[in-house]
């Protein structure tokens, strides 16, 4: 049967009514891919949930389809969000699909190029502030309290409802919940959503519960440090967030599941980013690779037991951020003249080395 998207598939677990429009870009149903090389090297069974395979290239589509459908149902004409990039791309796409206006507020110069291109192409009205994500979020929250517009950041509870479906899929794909779920943490909505999803599915189907391991970037590790970071910095711009909105819920997910909120450095993120692409053929954006970096770090410290079944969530597609990719690979293409003889001789030389 053809996949029709999340509202169609998981309606029984979602707050749908007869009046909720069945909005869909066929989001969800993303692959769970085994990583044989990394599994062997780390002494675990490691899978990745490839959320970059969603229609706009990130997990945000799961929450956005639900939030935008409910906004439409409630008669709203305009949605707004603050974003480090992916939320704005997804909001813009679903607004276009639903025939709504979309306003996005982003930190100027701190969002990956692909994400900006998406928001622009889907027709969002884009405002770049000389401030960071946390400041942008506080502005749009205040505005949405008085203006007739719907806030679609993850403080909107429908976002969490949609995003929890990823946990359902992981359980369906594995036949049970993994022992450990590793996930990057920015504003902390997604870890909140996964934990809710695992608990609901366990209650309905007895699928078990994982330990939740969330990973912040070291320069933006507010939860780990237990203090607001006024000027967060990390190469993983998607999680460059110093005052996560769902802070307490992330702590609760970690505590209830006997997991942990931990941090990884930019060096660890970039090493994992490269290793994942080169040894497994999977290209995920830097923030996503915080989950892989975290698994590597916690295996080295034996905080994840040998033999564990681990799922790492790759939240966004590598193509979102071509600038970091080109900097990391650090390879300039070798430019050759348009002369068959010269090109062939050069390539023959390469093949024989
Ligand atoms: N990974 C990616 C690729 C993201 O874009 C985000 C968040 C996260 C992880 C963290 O998820 O906030 O639920 O803890 N991006 C938001 C945005 C903030 O605006 O696109 P979280």
Coordinates of N, CA and C and ligand atoms in Angstrom, one line a residue, residues 57-60 81-90 105-107 115 133 153-154 159-160 163 183-193 215 223 236-241 244-246 250 285-290 313-317 320, ligand 1:
X57 N 13.8 17.4 4.1 CA 15.2 17.0 4.5 C 15.4 17.1 6.0
X58 N 14.4 17.1 6.9 CA 14.7 17.1 8.3 C 13.4 16.5 9.0
X59 N 13.6 16.1 10.3 CA 12.6 15.6 11.1 C 11.4 16.6 11.4
X60 N 11.7 17.9 11.1 CA 10.7 18.9 11.4 C 9.4 18.6 10.7
X81 N 7.5 31.3 12.9 CA 8.5 30.6 13.8 C 9.8 31.3 13.8
X82 N 10.5 31.1 14.9 CA 11.9 31.4 15.0 C 12.7 30.1 14.5
X83 N 13.8 30.3 13.9 CA 14.5 29.0 13.5 C 16.0 29.1 13.3
X84 N 16.7 28.0 13.5 CA 18.1 27.9 13.1 C 18.1 27.3 11.7
X85 N 16.9 27.2 11.0 CA 16.9 26.8 9.6 C 15.9 25.8 9.2
X86 N 16.0 24.6 9.9 CA 15.1 23.5 9.4 C 13.7 23.7 9.7
X87 N 13.4 24.3 10.9 CA 12.0 24.6 11.2 C 11.4 25.6 10.1
X88 N 12.2 26.6 9.8 CA 11.7 27.5 8.8 C 11.5 26.9 7.4
X89 N 12.3 26.0 7.0 CA 12.2 25.3 5.7 C 10.9 24.5 5.7
X90 N 10.7 23.7 6.8 CA 9.5 22.9 6.9 C 8.2 23.7 7.1
X105 N 11.7 34.0 11.4 CA 12.7 34.9 12.0 C 13.9 34.1 12.3
X106 N 15.0 34.5 11.7 CA 16.3 33.6 11.8 C 17.4 34.5 12.3
X107 N 18.4 33.9 12.9 CA 19.6 34.6 13.3 C 20.5 34.9 12.1
X115 N 19.1 25.6 3.9 CA 17.8 25.8 4.6 C 17.2 27.2 4.2
X133 N 19.1 32.5 18.1 CA 17.9 31.8 18.0 C 17.0 32.1 19.3
X153 N 6.7 26.9 16.5 CA 7.9 26.3 17.1 C 7.5 25.1 18.0
X154 N 8.5 24.4 18.5 CA 8.1 23.2 19.3 C 7.4 23.4 20.6
X159 N 3.3 20.1 17.6 CA 4.6 19.8 17.0 C 5.1 18.5 17.7
X160 N 5.0 18.4 19.0 CA 5.5 17.3 19.7 C 4.7 16.0 19.4
X163 N 5.9 14.8 16.0 CA 7.3 14.3 16.1 C 7.4 12.9 16.8
X183 N 20.3 11.1 20.5 CA 19.6 12.2 19.7 C 20.3 13.5 20.0
X184 N 20.4 14.4 19.0 CA 21.0 15.7 19.3 C 19.9 16.6 20.0
X185 N 20.4 17.5 20.8 CA 19.5 18.3 21.6 C 19.8 19.8 21.3
X186 N 18.8 20.5 20.9 CA 18.9 22.0 20.6 C 17.9 22.7 21.6
X187 N 16.7 22.8 21.0 CA 15.6 23.4 21.8 C 14.9 22.4 22.7
X188 N 15.3 21.1 22.5 CA 14.9 20.0 23.3 C 13.5 19.5 23.0
X189 N 12.9 19.9 21.9 CA 11.5 19.4 21.5 C 11.6 18.0 21.1
X190 N 12.6 17.6 20.3 CA 12.6 16.3 19.7 C 12.8 15.2 20.7
X191 N 13.7 15.4 21.7 CA 13.9 14.4 22.7 C 12.6 14.2 23.5
X192 N 12.0 15.3 23.8 CA 10.7 15.3 24.5 C 9.7 14.4 23.7
X193 N 9.6 14.7 22.4 CA 8.7 14.0 21.5 C 9.0 12.5 21.4
X215 N 22.3 14.8 23.2 CA 23.7 15.4 23.1 C 23.6 16.8 22.6
X223 N 21.8 22.6 29.2 CA 21.3 21.6 30.1 C 22.4 20.9 30.9
X236 N 27.7 23.4 14.5 CA 26.4 22.7 14.3 C 25.3 23.8 14.5
X237 N 25.1 24.7 13.5 CA 24.3 25.8 13.7 C 22.8 25.5 14.1
X238 N 22.4 24.3 13.7 CA 21.0 23.8 14.0 C 20.8 23.8 15.5
X239 N 21.8 23.5 16.3 CA 21.6 23.3 17.7 C 22.4 24.4 18.5
X240 N 22.6 25.5 17.8 CA 23.2 26.7 18.4 C 22.2 27.4 19.3
X241 N 21.9 26.8 20.4 CA 20.7 27.3 21.3 C 21.2 27.3 22.7
X244 N 17.2 26.3 26.0 CA 16.2 25.4 25.3 C 14.8 25.6 26.0
X245 N 13.8 25.7 25.1 CA 12.4 25.9 25.6 C 11.9 24.7 26.3
X246 N 12.3 23.5 25.9 CA 11.8 22.3 26.6 C 12.8 21.7 27.5
X250 N 13.3 17.7 28.7 CA 14.5 16.9 28.3 C 15.1 16.2 29.6
X285 N 23.7 16.2 8.4 CA 24.2 17.5 8.7 C 24.9 17.5 10.1
X286 N 25.8 18.5 10.3 CA 26.6 18.4 11.5 C 25.8 18.2 12.8
X287 N 24.8 18.9 13.0 CA 24.0 18.8 14.3 C 23.6 17.3 14.5
X288 N 23.2 16.7 13.4 CA 22.7 15.3 13.5 C 23.9 14.4 14.0
X289 N 25.1 14.7 13.6 CA 26.2 13.9 13.9 C 26.6 14.1 15.4
X290 N 26.0 15.0 16.1 CA 26.2 15.1 17.5 C 25.8 13.8 18.2
X313 N 19.6 9.2 16.0 CA 18.7 9.9 15.1 C 19.5 10.9 14.3
X314 N 19.4 10.7 13.0 CA 20.1 11.7 12.1 C 19.0 12.7 11.6
X315 N 19.0 13.8 12.3 CA 17.8 14.7 12.2 C 17.7 15.4 10.9
X316 N 18.8 15.7 10.2 CA 18.8 16.5 9.0 C 19.8 16.0 7.9
X317 N 19.4 16.3 6.7 CA 20.2 15.9 5.5 C 21.5 16.7 5.4
X320 N 22.0 20.1 3.4 CA 21.5 21.3 4.0 C 22.6 22.3 4.2
Ligands
LIG1 N1 19.0 18.5 14.5 C1 18.7 19.4 13.6 C2 19.1 19.1 12.2 C3 17.8 20.5 13.9 O1 17.5 21.4 13.0 C4 17.5 20.7 15.3 C5 16.7 21.9 15.7 C6 17.9 19.8 16.2 C7 18.6 18.7 15.8 C8 17.5 19.9 17.6 O2 16.2 19.5 17.8 O3 15.5 21.7 18.9 O4 14.0 19.6 19.0 O5 16.2 19.7 20.3 N2 16.4 22.8 14.9 C9 15.5 23.9 15.2 C10 15.2 24.8 14.0 C11 15.8 24.7 16.4 O6 14.9 26.0 14.1 O7 15.3 24.3 12.9 P1 15.4 20.2 19.1

